[in-house]
Coordinates of N, CA and C and ligand atoms in Angstrom, one line a residue:
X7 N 0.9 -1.2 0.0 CA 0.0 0.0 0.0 C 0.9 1.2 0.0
X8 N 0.8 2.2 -0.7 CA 1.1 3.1 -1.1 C 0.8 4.1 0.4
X9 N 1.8 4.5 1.0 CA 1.2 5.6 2.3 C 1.0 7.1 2.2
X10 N 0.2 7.5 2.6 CA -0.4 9.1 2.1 C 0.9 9.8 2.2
X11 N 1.0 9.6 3.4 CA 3.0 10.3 4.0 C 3.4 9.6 5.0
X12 N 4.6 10.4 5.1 CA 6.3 9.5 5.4 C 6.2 10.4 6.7
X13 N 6.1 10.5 7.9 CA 6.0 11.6 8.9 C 7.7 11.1 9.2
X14 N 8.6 12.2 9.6 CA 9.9 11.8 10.2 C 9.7 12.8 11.1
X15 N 10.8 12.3 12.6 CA 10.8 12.9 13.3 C 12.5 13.3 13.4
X16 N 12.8 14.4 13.6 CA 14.5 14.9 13.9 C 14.8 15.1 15.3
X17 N 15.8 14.8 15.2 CA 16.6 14.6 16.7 C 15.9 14.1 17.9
X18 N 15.6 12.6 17.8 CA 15.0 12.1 18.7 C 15.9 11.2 19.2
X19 N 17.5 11.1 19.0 CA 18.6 10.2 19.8 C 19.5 11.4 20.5
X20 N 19.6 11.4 22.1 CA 20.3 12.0 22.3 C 21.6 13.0 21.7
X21 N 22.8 11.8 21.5 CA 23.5 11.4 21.3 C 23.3 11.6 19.3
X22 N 22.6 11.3 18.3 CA 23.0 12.0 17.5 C 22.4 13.5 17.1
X23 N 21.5 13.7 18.0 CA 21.5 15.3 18.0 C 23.2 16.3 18.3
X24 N 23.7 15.4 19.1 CA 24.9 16.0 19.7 C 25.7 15.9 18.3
X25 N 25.7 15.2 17.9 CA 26.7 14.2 16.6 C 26.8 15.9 15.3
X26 N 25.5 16.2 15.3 CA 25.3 17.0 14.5 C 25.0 18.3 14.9
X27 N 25.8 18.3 16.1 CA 25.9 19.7 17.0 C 24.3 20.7 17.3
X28 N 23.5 20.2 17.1 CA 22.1 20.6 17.6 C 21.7 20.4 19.3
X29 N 20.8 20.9 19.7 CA 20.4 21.0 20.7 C 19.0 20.0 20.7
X30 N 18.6 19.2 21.9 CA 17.4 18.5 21.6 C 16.7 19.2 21.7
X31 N 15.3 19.0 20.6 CA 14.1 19.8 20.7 C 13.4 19.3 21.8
X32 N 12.6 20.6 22.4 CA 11.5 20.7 23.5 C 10.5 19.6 23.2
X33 N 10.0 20.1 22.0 CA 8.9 19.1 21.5 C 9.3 17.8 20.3
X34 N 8.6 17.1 19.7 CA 9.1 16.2 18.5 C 9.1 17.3 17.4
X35 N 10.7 17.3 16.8 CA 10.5 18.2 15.3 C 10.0 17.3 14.2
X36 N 9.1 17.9 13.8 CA 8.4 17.0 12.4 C 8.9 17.7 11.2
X37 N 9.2 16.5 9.9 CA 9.1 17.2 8.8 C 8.4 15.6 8.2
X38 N 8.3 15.9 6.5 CA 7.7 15.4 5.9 C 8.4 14.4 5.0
X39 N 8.7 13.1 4.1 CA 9.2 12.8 3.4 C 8.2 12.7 2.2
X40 N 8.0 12.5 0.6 CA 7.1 12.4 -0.1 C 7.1 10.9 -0.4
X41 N 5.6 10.8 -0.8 CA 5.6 8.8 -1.1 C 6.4 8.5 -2.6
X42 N 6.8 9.7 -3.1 CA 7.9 8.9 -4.3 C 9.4 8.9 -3.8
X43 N 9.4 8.7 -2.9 CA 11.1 8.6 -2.7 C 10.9 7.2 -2.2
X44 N 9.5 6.7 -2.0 CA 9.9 5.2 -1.6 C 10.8 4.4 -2.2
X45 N 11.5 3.2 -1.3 CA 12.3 2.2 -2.2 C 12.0 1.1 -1.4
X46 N 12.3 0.4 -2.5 CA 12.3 -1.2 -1.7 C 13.3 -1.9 -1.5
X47 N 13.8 -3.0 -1.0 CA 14.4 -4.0 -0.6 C 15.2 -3.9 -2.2
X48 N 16.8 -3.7 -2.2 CA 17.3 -4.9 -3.5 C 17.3 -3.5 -4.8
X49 N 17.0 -2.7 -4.6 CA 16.2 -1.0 -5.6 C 17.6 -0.5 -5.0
X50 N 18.1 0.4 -6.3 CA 19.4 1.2 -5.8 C 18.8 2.5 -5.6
X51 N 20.1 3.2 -4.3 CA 19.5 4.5 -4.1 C 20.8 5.1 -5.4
X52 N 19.9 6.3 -5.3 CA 20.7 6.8 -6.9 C 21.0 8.3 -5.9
X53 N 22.2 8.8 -6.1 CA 23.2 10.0 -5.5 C 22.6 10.8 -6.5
X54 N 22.0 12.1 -6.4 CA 21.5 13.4 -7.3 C 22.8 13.9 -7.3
X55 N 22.9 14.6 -8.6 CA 24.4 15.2 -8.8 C 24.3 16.8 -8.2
X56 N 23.0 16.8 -7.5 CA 22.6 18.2 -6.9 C 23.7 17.4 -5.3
X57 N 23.9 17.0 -4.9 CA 24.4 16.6 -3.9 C 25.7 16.0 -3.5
X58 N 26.5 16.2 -2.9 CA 27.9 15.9 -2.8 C 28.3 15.3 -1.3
X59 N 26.8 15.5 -0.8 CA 27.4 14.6 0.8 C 25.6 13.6 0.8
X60 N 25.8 12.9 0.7 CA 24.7 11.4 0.6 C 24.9 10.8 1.8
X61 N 23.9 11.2 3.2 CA 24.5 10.3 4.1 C 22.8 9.4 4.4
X62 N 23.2 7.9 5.6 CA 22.3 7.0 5.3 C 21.6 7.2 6.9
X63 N 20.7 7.1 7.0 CA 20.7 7.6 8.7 C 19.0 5.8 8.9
X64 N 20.1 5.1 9.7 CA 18.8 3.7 9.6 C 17.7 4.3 11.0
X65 N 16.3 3.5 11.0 CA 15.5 4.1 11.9 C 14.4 2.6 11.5
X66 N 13.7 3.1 13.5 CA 12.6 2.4 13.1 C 11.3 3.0 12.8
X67 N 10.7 2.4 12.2 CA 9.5 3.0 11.2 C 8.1 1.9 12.0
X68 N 7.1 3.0 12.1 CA 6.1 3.1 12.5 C 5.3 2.7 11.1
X69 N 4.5 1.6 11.1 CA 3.3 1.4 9.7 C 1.8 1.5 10.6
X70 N 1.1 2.3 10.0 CA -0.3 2.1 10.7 C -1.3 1.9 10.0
X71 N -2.1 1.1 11.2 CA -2.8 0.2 10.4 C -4.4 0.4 10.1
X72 N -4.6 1.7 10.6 CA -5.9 2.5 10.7 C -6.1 3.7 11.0
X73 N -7.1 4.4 10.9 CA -7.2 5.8 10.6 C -7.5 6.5 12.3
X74 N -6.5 7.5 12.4 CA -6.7 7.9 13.5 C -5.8 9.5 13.4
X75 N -6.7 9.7 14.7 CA -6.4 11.1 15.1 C -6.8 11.6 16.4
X76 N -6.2 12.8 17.0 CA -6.5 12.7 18.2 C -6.4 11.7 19.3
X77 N -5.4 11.0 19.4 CA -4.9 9.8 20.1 C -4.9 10.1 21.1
X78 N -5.1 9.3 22.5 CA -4.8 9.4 24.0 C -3.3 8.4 23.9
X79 N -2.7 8.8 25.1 CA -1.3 7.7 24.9 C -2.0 6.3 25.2
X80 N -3.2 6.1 25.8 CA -3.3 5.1 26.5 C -3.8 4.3 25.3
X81 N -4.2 5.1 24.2 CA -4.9 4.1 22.5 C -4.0 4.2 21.7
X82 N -2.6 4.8 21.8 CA -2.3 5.3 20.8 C -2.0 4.1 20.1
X83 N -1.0 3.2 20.6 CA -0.4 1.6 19.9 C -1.4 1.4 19.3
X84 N -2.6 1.0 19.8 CA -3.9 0.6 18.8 C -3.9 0.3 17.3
X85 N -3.3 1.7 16.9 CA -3.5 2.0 15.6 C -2.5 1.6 14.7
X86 N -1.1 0.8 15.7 CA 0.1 0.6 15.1 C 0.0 -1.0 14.2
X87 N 0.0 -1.2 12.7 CA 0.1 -1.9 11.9 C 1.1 -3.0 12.2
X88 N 2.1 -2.5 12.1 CA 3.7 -2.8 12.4 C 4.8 -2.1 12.4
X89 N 6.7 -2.6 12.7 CA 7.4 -1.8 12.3 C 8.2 -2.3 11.9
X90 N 8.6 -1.6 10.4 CA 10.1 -2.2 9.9 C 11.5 -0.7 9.9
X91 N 12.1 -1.7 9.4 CA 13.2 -0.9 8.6 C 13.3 -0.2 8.0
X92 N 13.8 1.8 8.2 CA 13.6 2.5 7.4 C 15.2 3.0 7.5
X93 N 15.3 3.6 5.8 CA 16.6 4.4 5.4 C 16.1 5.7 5.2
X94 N 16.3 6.6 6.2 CA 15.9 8.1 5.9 C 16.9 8.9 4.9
X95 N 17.4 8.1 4.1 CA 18.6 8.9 3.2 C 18.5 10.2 3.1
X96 N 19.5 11.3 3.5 CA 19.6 12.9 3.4 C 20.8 13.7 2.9
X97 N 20.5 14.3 2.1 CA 21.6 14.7 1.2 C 22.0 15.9 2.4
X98 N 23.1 16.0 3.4 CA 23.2 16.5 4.1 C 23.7 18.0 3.8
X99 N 24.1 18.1 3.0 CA 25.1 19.5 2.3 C 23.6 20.5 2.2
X100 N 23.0 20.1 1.2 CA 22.1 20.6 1.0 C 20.8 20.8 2.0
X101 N 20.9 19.5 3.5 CA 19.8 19.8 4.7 C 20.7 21.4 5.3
X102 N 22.0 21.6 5.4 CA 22.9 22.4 6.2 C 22.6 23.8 5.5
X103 N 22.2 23.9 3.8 CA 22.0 24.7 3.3 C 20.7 25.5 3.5
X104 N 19.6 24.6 2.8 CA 18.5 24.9 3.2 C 17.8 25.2 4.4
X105 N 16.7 25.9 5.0 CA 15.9 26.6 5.8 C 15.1 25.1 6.3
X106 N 14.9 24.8 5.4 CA 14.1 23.4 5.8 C 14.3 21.9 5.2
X107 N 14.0 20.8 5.4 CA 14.8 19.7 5.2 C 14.0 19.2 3.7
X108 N 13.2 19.7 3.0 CA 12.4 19.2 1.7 C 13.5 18.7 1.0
X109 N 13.9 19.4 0.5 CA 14.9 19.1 -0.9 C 16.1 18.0 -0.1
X110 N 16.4 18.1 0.9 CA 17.7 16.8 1.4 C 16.7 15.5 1.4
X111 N 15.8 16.0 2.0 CA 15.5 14.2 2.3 C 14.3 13.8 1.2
X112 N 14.1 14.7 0.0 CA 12.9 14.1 -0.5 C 13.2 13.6 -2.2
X113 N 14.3 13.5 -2.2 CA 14.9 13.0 -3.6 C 14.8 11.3 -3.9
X114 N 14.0 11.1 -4.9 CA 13.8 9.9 -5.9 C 14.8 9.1 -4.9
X115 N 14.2 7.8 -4.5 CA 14.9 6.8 -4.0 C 15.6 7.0 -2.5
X116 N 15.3 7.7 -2.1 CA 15.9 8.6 -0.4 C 14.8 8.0 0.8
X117 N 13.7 6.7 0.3 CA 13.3 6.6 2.1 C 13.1 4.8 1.7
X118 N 14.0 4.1 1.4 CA 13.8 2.4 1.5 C 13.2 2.1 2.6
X119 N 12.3 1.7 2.6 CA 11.8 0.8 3.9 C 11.5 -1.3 3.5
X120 N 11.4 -1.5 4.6 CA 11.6 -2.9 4.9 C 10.5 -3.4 4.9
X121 N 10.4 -4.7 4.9 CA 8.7 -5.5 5.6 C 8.7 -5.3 6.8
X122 N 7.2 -5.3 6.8 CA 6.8 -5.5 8.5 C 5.3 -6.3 8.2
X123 N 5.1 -6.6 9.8 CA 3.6 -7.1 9.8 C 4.0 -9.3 9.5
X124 N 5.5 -9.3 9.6 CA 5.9 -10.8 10.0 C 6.2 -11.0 11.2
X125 N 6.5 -10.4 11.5 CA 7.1 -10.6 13.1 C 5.2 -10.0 14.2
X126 N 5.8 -10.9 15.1 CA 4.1 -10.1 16.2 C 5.0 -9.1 16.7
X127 N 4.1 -8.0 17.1 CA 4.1 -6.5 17.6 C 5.2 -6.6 18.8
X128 N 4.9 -6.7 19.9 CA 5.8 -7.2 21.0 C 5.8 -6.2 21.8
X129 N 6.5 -5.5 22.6 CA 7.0 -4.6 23.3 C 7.6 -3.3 22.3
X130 N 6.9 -2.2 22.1 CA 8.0 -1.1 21.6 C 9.1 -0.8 22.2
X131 N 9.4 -1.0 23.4 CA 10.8 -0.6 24.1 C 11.7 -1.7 23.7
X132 N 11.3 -2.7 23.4 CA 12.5 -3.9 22.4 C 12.9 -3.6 21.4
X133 N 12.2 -2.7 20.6 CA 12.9 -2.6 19.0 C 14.4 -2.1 19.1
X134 N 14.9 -2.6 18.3 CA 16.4 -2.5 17.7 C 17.1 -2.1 16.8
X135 N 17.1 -0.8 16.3 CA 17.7 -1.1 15.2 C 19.3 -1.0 14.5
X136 N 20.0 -1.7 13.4 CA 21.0 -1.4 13.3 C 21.2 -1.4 11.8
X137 N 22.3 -0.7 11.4 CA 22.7 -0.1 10.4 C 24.3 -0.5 10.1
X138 N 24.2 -1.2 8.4 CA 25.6 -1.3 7.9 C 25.6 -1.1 6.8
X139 N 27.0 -0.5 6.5 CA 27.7 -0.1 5.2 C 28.8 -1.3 4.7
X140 N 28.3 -1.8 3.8 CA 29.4 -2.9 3.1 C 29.4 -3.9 4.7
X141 N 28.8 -4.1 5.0 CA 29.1 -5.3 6.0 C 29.4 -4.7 7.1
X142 N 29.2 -3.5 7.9 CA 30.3 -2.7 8.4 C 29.3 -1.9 9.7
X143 N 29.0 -2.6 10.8 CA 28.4 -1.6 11.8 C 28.7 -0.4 11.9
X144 N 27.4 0.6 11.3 CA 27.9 2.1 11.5 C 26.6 2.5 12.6
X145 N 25.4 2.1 12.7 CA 24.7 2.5 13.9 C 24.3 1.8 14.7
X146 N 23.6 2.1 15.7 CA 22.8 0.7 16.9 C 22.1 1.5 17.7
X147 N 20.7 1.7 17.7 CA 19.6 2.3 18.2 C 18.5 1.2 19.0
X148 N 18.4 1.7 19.5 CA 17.0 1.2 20.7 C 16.3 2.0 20.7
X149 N 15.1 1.6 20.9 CA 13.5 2.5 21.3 C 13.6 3.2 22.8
X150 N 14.2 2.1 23.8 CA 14.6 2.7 24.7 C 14.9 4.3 24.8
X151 N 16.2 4.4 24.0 CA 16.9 5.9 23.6 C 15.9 7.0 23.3
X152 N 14.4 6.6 22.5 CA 14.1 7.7 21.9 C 14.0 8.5 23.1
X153 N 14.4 9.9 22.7 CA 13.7 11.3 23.7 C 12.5 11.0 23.7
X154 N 11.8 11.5 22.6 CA 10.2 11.5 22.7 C 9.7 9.4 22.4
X155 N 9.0 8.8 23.4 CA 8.9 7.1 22.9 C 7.8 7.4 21.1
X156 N 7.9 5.9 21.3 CA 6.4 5.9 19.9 C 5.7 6.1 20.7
X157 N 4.8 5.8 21.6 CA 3.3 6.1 21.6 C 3.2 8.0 21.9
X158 N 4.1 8.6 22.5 CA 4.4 9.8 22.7 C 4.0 10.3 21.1
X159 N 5.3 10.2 20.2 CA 4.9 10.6 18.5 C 3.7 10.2 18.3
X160 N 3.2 9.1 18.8 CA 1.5 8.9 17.8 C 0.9 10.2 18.3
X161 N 1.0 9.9 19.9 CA 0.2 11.2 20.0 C 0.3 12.7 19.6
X162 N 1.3 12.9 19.4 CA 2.4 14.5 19.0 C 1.7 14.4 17.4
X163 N 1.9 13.1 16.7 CA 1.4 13.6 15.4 C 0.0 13.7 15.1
X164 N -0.8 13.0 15.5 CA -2.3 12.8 15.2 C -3.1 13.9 15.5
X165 N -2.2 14.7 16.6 CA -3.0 16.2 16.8 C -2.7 17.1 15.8
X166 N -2.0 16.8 15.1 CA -1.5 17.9 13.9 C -2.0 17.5 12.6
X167 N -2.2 16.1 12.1 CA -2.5 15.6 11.2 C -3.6 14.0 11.2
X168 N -4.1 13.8 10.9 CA -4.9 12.6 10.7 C -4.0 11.3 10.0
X169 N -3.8 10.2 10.9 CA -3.6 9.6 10.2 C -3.9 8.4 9.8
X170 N -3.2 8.3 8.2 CA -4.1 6.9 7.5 C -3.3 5.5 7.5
X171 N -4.3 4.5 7.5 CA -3.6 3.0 7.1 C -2.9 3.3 6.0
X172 N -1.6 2.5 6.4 CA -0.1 2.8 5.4 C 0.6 3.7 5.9
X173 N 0.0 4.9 6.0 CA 0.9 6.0 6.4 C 2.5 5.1 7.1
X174 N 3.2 5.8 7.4 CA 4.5 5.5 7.6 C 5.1 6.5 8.9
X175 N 5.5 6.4 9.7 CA 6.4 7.4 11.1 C 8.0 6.9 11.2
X176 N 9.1 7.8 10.9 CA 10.2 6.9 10.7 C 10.6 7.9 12.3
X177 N 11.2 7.3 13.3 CA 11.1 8.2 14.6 C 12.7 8.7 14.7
X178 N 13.6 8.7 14.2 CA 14.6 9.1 14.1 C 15.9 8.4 14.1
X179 N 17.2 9.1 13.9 CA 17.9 7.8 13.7 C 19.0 7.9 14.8
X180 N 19.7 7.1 15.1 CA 20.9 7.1 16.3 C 21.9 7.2 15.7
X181 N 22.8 7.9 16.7 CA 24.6 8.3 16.3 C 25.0 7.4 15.2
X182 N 25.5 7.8 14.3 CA 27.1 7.6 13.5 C 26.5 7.8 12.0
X183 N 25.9 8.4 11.6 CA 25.6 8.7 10.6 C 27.1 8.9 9.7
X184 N 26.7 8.5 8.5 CA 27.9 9.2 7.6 C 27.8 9.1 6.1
X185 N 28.9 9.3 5.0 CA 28.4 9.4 3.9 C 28.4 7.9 3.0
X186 N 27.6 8.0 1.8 CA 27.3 6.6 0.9 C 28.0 7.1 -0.4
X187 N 29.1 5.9 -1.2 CA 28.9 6.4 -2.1 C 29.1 5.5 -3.3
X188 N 28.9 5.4 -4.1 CA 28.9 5.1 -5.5 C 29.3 3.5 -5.2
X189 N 28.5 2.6 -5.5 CA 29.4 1.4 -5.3 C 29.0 0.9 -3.8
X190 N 28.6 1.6 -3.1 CA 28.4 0.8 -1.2 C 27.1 0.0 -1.1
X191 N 26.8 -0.8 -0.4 CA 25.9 -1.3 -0.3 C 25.5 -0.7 1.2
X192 N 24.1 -0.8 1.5 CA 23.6 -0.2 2.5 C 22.8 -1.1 3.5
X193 N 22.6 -1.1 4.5 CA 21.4 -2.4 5.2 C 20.6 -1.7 6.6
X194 N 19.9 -1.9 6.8 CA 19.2 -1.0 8.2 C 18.3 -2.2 8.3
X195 N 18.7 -2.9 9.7 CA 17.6 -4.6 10.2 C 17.6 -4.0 11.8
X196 N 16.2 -4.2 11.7 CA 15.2 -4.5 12.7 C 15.3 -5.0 13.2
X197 N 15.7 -5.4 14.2 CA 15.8 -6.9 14.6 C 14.9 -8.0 14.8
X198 N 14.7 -8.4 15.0 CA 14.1 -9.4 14.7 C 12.9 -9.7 14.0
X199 N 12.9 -8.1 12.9 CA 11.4 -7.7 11.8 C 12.2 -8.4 10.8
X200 N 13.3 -7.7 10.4 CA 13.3 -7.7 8.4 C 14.4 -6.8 8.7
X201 N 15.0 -7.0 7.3 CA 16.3 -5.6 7.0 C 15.8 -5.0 5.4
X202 N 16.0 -4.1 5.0 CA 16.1 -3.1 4.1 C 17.4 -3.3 3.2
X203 N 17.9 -3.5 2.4 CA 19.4 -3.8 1.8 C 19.6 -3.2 0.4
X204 N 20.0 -1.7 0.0 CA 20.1 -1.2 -1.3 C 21.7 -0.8 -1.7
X205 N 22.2 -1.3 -3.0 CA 22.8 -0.8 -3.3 C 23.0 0.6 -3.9
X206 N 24.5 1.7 -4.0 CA 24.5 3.0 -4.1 C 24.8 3.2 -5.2
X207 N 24.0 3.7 -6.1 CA 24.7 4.4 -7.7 C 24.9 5.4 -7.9
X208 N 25.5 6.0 -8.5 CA 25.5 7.4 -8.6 C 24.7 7.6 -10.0
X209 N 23.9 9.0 -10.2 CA 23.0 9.1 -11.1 C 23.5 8.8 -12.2
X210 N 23.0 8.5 -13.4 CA 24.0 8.6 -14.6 C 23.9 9.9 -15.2
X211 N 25.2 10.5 -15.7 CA 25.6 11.3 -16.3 C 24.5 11.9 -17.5
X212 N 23.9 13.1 -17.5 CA 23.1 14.0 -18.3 C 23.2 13.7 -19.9
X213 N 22.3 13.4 -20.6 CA 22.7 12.7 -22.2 C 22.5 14.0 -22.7
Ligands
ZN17 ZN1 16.1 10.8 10.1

């Protein structure tokens, strides 16, 4: 199913708010991702030649599984479908440039997500996620860590927006971000959901 929107949330790991010299927000910072930058499993992310720093930032991602709004914390899970694997890919040069995050993080091929809805729901505070480059541990996140938890974001977003089955909440990513390039392969697994796995191309050359 195609999700209306991609809700992400920024700086919700201590520790990589610090990474990127920011201050943690008071409240959850929201921005938006667009449903065409989805990718799947095995789908290359492609490097825009608008961009010279391509970094991979892994996260776990919220799927919901029915229409809601106005959440109490005590309903909010209710509405949770499942969660997989998401690659928030953000052309970082261009997030540092810009006023706002649209153009970094909304480029053709920039949000792969994983399966979900195989694994049973479980505990939110177990989720896991981790992140590698070429075989190569670059992140390791827990739900634990978030500042703001999931059922906290359900409720932070649902007051602001309505949300639909499919929709998607990617809740932010943990320390060590860095860059991707031409030739890397990428992975962000959930633990014990599914992993996400794309290799990196760089665009081809303007005919
Ligand atoms: Zn992110």
């Amino acid at each position: 199913m195609t999700p209306s929107k991609i809700v992400c949330v920024g700086r919700n790991y201590a520790a990589h708010a610090r990474e990127l010299g920011n201050e943690l927000p008071q409240q959850p910072l929201l921005f938006l991702k667009p449903p065409s930058a989805l990718l799947r499993s095995g789908e290359p992310i492609v490097l825009p030649p608008d961009s010279h720093q391509v970094e991979y930032e892994g996260e776990i991602a919220i799927v919901i599984g029915r229409r809601a709004r106005h959440l109490s914390e005590a309903e909010a899970l209710a509405c949770v479908a499942g969660y997989a694997p998401l690659n928030d890919v953000t052309a970082r040069d261009l997030q540092q440039l810009d006023v706002q995050f649209t153009r970094a993080k909304g480029f053709d091929t920039f949000c792969p997500v994983g399966p979900f809805g195989e694994a049973p729901l479980g505990d939110w505070r177990e989720l896991e996620v981790r992140c590698r480059v070429n075989g190569v541990e670059r992140q390791r996140g827990n739900a634990r860590q978030l500042v703001f938890g999931i059922p906290q974001l359900l409720v932070f977003i649902s007051r602001v927006m309505t949300l639909e089955a499919g929709d998607v909440i990617a809740t932010g990513t943990p320390e060590g971000v860095g860059p991707l390039q031409d030739g890397d392969e990428v992975e962000v697994e959930l633990m014990g959901v599914g992993r996400v796995i794309n290799p990196v191309r760089a665009s081809a050359p303007a005919a």
